[in-house]
Short mmCIF file of C-alpha atoms in Angstrom, two decimals:
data_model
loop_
_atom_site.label_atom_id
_atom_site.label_comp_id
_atom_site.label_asym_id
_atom_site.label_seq_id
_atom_site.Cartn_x
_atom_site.Cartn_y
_atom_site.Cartn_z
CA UNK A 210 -7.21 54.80 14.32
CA UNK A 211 -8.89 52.84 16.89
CA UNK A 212 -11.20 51.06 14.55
CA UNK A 213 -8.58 50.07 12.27
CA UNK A 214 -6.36 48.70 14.90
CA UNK A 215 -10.04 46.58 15.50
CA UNK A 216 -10.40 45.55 12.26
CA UNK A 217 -6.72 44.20 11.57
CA UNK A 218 -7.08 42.45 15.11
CA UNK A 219 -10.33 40.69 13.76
CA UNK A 220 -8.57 39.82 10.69
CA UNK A 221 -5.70 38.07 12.37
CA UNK A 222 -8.03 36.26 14.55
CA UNK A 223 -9.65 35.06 12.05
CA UNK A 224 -6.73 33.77 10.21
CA UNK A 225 -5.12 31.59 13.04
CA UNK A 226 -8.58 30.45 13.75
CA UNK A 227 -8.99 29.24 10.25
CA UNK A 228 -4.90 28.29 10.27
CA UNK A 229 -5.79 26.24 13.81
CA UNK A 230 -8.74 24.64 11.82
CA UNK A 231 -7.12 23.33 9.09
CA UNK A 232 -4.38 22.03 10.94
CA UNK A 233 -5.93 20.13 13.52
CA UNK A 234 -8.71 18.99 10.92
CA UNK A 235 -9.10 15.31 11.44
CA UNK A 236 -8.64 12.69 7.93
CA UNK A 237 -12.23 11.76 7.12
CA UNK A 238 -13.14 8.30 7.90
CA UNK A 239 -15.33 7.32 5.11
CA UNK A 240 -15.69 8.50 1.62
CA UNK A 241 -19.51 9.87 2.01
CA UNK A 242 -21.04 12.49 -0.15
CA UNK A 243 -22.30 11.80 -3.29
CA UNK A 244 -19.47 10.00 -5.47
CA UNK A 245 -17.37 11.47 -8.44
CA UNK A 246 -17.85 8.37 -10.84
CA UNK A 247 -20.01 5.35 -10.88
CA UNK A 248 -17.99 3.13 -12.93
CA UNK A 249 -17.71 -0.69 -13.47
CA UNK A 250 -14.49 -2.02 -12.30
CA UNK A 251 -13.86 -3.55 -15.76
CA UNK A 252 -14.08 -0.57 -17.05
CA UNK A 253 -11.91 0.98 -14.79
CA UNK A 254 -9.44 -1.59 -15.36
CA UNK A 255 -9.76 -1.35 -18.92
CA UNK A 256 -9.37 2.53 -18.67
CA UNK A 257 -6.36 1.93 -16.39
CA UNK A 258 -4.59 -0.02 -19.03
CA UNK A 259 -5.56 2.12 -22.26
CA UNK A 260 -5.15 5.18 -21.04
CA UNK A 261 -2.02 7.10 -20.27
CA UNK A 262 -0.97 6.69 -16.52
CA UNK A 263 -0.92 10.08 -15.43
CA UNK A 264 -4.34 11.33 -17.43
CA UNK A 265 -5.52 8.11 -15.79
CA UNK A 266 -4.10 9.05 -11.91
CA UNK A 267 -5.05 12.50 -12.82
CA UNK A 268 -8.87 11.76 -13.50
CA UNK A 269 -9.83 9.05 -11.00
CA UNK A 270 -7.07 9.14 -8.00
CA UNK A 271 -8.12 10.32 -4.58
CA UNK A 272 -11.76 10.81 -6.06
CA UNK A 273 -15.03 8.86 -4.52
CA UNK A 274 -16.02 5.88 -6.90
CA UNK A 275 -19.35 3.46 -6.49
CA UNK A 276 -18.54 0.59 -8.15
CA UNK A 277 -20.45 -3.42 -7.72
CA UNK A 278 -18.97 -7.01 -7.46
CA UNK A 279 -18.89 -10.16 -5.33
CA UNK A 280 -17.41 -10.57 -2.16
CA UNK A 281 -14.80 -12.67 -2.79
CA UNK A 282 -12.88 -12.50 1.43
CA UNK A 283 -14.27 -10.65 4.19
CA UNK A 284 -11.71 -9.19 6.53
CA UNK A 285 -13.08 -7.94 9.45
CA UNK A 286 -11.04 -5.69 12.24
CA UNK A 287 -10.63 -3.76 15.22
CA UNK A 288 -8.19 -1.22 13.64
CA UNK A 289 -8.88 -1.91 9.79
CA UNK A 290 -11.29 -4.37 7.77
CA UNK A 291 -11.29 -5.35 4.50
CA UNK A 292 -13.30 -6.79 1.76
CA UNK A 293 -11.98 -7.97 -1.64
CA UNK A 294 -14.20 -8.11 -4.63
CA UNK A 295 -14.12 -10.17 -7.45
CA UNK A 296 -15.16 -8.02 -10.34
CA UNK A 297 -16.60 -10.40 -12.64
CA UNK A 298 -13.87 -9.78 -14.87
CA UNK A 299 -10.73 -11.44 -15.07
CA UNK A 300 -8.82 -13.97 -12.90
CA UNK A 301 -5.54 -11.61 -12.43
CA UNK A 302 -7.79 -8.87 -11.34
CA UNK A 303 -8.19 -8.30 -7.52
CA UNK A 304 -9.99 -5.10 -5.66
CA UNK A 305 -9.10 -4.05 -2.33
CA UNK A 306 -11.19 -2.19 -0.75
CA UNK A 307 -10.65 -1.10 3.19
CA UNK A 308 -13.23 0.20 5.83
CA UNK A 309 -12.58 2.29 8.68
CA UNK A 310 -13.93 -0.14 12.00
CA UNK A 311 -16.72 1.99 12.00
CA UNK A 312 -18.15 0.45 9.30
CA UNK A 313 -18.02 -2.75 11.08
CA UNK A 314 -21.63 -3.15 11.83
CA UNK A 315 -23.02 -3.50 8.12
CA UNK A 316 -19.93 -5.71 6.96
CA UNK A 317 -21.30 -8.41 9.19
CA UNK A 318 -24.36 -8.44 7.59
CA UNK A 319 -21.66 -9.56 4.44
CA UNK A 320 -21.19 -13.18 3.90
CA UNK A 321 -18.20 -14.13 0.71
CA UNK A 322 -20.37 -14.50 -2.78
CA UNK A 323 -22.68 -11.75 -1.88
CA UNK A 324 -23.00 -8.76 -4.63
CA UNK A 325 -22.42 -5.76 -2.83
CA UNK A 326 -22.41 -1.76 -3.83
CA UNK A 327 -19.58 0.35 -2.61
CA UNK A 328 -18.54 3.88 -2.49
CA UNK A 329 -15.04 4.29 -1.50
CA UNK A 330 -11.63 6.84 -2.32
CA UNK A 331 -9.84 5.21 -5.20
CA UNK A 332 -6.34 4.83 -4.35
CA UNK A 333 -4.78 3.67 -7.69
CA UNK A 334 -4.26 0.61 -9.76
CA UNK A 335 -0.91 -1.05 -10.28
CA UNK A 336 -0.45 -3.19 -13.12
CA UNK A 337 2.65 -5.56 -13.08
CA UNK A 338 5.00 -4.81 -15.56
CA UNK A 339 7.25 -8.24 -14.98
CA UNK A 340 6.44 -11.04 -16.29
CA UNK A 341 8.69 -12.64 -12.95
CA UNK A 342 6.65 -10.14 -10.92
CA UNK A 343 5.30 -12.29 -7.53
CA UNK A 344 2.72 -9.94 -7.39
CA UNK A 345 1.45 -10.98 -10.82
CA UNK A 346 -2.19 -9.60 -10.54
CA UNK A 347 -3.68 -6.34 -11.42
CA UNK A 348 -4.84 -4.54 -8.06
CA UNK A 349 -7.10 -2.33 -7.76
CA UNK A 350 -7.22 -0.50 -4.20
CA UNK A 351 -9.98 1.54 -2.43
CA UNK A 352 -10.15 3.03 0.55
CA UNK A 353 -12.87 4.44 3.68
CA UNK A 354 -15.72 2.69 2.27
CA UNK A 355 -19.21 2.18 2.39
CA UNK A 356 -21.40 -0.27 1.53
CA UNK A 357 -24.46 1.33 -0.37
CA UNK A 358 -27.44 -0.31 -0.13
CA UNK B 22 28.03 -40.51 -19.96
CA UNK B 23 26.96 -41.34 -16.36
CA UNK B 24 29.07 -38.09 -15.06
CA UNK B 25 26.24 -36.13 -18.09
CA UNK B 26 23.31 -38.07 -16.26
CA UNK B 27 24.07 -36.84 -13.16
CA UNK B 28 24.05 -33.09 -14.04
CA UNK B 29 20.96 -33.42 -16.14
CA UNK B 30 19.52 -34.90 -13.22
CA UNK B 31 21.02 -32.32 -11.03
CA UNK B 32 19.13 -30.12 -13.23
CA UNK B 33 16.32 -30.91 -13.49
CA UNK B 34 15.59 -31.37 -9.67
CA UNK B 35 16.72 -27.55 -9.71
CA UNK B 36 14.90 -26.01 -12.17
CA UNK B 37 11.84 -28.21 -10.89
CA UNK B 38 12.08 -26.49 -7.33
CA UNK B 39 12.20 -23.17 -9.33
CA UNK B 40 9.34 -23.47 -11.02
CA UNK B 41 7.09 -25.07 -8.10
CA UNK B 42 8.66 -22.59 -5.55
CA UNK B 43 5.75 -21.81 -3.31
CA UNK B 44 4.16 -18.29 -3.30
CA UNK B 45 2.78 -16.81 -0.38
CA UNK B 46 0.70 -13.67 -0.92
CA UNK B 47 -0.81 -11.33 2.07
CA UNK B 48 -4.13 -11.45 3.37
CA UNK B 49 -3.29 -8.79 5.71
CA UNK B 50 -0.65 -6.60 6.27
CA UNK B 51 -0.01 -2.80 7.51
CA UNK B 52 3.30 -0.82 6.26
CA UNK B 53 3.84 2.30 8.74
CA UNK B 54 6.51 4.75 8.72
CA UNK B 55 7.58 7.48 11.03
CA UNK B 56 9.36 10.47 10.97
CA UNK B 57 11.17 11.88 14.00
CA UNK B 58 12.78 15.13 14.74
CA UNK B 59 13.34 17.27 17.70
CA UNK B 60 10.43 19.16 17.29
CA UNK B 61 7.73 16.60 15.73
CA UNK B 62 7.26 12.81 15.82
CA UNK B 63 4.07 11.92 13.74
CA UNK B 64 3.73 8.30 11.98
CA UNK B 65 1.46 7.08 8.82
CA UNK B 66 0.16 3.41 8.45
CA UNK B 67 -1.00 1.56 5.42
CA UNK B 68 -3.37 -0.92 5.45
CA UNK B 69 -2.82 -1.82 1.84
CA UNK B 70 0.32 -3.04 1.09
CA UNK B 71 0.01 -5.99 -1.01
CA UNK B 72 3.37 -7.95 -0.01
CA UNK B 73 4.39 -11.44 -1.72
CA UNK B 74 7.33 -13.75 -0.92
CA UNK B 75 8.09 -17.68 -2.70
CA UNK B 76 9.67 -20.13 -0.62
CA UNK B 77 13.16 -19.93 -2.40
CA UNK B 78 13.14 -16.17 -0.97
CA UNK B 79 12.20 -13.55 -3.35
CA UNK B 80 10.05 -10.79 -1.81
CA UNK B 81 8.04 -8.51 -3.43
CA UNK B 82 5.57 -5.64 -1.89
CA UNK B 83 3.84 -2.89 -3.85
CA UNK B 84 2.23 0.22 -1.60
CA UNK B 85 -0.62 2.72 -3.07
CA UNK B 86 0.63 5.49 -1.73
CA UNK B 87 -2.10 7.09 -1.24
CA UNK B 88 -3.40 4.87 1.57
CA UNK B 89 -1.08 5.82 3.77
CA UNK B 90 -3.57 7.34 6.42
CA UNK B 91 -2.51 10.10 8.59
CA UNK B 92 -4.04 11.72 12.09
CA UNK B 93 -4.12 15.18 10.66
CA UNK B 94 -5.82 15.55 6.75
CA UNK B 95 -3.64 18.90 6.40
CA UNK B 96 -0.20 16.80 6.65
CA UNK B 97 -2.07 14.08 4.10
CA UNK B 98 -2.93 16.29 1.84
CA UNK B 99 0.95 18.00 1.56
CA UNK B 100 2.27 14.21 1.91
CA UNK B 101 0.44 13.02 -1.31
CA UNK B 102 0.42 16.30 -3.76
CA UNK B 103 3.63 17.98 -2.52
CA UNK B 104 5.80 15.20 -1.18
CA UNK B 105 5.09 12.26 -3.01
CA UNK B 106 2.96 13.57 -6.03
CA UNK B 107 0.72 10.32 -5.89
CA UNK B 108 -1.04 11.50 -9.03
CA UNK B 109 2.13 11.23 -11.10
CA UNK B 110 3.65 8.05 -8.94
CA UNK B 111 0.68 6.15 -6.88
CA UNK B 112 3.19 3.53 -6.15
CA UNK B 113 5.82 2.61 -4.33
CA UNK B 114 7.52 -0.74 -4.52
CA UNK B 115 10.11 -3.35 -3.34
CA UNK B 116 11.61 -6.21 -5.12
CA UNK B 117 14.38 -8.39 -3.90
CA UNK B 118 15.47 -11.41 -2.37
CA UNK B 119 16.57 -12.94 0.68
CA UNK B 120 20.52 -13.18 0.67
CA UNK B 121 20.92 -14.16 4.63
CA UNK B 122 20.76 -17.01 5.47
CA UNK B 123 22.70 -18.32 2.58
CA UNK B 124 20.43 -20.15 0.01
CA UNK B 125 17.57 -19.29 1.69
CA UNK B 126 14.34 -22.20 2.14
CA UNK B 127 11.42 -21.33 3.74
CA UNK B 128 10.57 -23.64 6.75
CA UNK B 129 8.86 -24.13 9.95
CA UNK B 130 9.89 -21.78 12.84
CA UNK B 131 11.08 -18.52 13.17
CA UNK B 132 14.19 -16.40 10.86
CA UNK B 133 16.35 -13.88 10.93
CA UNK B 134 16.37 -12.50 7.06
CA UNK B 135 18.62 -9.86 5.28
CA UNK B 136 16.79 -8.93 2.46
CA UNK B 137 18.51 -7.30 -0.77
CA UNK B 138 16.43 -5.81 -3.38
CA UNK B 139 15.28 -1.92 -5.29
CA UNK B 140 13.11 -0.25 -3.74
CA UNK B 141 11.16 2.29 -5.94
CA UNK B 142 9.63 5.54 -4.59
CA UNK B 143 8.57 8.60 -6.10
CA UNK B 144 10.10 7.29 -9.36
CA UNK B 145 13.34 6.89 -8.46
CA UNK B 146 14.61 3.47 -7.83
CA UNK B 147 17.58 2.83 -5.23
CA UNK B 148 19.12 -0.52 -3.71
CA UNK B 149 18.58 -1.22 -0.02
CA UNK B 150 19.16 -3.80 2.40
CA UNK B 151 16.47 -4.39 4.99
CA UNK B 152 16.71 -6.98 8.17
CA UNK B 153 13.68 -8.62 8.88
CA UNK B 154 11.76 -12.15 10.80
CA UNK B 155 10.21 -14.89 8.85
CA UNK B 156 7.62 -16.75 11.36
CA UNK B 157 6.56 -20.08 9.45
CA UNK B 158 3.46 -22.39 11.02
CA UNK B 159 1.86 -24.98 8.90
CA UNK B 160 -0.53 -22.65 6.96
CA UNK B 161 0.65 -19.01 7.46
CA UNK B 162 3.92 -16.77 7.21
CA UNK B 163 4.46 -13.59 9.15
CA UNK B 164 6.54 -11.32 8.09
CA UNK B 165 8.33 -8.49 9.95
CA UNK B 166 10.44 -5.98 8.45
CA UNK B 167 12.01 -2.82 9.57
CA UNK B 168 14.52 -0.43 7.47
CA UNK B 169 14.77 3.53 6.82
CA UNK B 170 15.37 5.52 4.06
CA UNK B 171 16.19 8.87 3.21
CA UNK B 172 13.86 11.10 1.52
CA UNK B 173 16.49 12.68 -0.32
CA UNK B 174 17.84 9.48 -1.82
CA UNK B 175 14.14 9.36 -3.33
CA UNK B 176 14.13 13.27 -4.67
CA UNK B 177 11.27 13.78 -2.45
CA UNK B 178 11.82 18.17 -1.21
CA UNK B 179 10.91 19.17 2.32
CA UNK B 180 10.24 22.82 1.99
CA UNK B 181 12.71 24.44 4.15
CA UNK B 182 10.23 26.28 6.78
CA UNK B 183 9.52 22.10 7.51
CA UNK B 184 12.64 21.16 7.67
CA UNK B 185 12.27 21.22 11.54
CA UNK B 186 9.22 18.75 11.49
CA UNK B 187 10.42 16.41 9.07
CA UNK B 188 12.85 14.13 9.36
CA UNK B 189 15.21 13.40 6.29
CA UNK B 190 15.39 9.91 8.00
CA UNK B 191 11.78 8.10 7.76
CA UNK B 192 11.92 5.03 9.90
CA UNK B 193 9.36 2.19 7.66
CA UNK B 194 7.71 -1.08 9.59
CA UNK B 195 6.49 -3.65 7.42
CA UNK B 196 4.46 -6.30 9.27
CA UNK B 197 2.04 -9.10 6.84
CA UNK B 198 0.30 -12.13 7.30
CA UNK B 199 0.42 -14.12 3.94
CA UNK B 200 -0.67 -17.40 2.96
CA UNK B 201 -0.39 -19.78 -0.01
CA UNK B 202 -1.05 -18.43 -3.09
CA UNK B 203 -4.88 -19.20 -4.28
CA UNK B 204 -6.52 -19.38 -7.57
CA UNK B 205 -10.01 -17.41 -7.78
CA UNK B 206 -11.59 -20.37 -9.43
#
């Protein structure tokens, strides 16, 4: 009787341990690891528009992409720094893509027109859909990025 | 026939200032939101929001929803698959147009907006009115917006064991620096 009284009070232990862990689990910083897709960003795009929006979101949203392109502006912050790319593609395109300050250090080695590799979360793509949209490019957004060398 | 001349001319001066309305796009810009209740106060910010206004007054922003970054990855993981189900709706957006001051014109110095305009979350588009500042210098705007909405209004659930830590109420901040409008090449 004694040892099962033991055993539940290990197993609830171990649950609000585990409970406690995922809860106070902090939001990763950067998207490290090794990445889901390496994809162009034209193709992306391209796959964006083509394919069905929520087969597209499905496959590619919240996953870790390495994708290249130019730096187009260089953003950088003390709470949140930015790059945007210019994919080689197509005027109305433009790619976001955000760093955690951490990453500050190797985005000042960055100057604008310099190819770059990055590995980032991909956030989405929104395509206007309004032809009086303001907003009238395609934008393409990453997030917690790294630059690859 | 002079009275005719007139309102051609009248016009064309108008539709000329439509079409050559200056845009002003963000270079940087955070959208943050927080929910209060008795038991819980935790915020989200955005660093993404990619907000757009012409000098006639129209205002547009578009969010990716899931940039919204949280403290805690447990509450961003339930915010973006069971709140907002970012996979099915990885957008959220605002379109509208500044209807205080009358006849809005962008200019030099600081104003007091009312904005008018659909706001769509979650897939389900509603009208709101949102007060906000225009700050004008000679090469920048900043923009500062504040306005809630209710999560119901946007069929977005709270399961009701969180009803307690979630506020129906979600208080949003919208703060962007924009500048003209640039061509790539």
């Amino acid at each position: 009787m004694k040892k099962v009284g033991l055993i539940i009070l290990i197993i609830v232990a171990i649950a609000i341990v585990t409970g406690l862990f995922l809860w106070f689990q902090p939001t990763s910083k950067v998207a490290d690891g090794e990445a889901d897709f390496q994809i162009s960003i034209e193709a992306l795009v391209n796959e964006g528009i083509e394919t069905d929006d929520s087969l597209f979101n499905d496959k590619y949203v919240d996953k870790v992409i390495q994708f290249s392109g130019d730096v187009y502006s260089l953003n950088i912050g003390d709470s949140q720094s930015e790059i945007q790319l210019d994919p080689n593609t197509d005027e109305t395109v433009i790619v976001r893509a955000s760093f955690d300050p951490s990453q500050n250090s190797d985005l000042k080695k960055i100057t604008e027109g310099d190819s770059v590799k990055c590995q980032c979360k991909f956030n989405g793509i929104s395509i206007p859909r309004d032809p009086d949209d303001l907003l009238s490019e395609i934008i393409v957004t990453f997030s917690r990025c790294t630059i690859k060398k | 026939m002079k009275k005719y001349s007139i309102i051609l001319l009248m016009a064309s001066i108008f539709f000329i200032g439509a079409a050559f309305s200056q845009v002003y796009t963000s270079s940087e810009g955070s959208i943050r939101f927080v929910s209060k209740t008795d038991f819980e106060e935790f915020e989200a910010v955005n660093h993404q929001p990619s907000v757009a206004m012409s000098s006639n007054g129209k205002v547009q922003f578009r969010v990716p929803v899931n940039s919204f970054e949280f403290e805690k990855k447990l509450m961003q993981t339930h915010f973006q698959e069971n709140y907002m189900e970012s996979s099915k709706f990885p957008n959220a957006e605002f379109k509208g147009t500044i209807i205080e001051p009358d006849n809005f014109k962008l200019k030099d110095g600081k104003q007091e907006v009312k904005v008018k305009g659909i706001m769509e979350i979650h897939g389900v588009v509603k009208e709101i009115e949102a007060t906000g500042t225009i700050k004008k210098t000679k090469n920048e705007v900043i923009m500062f917006g504040n306005f809630d909405i209710l999560l119901s209004d946007y069929k977005i659930n709270i399961p009701k064991n969180n009803i307690n830590q979630i506020s129906n109420t979600i208080t949003i901040h919208l703060e962007a620096k924009l500048e003209p409008k640039k061509s790539k090449n």
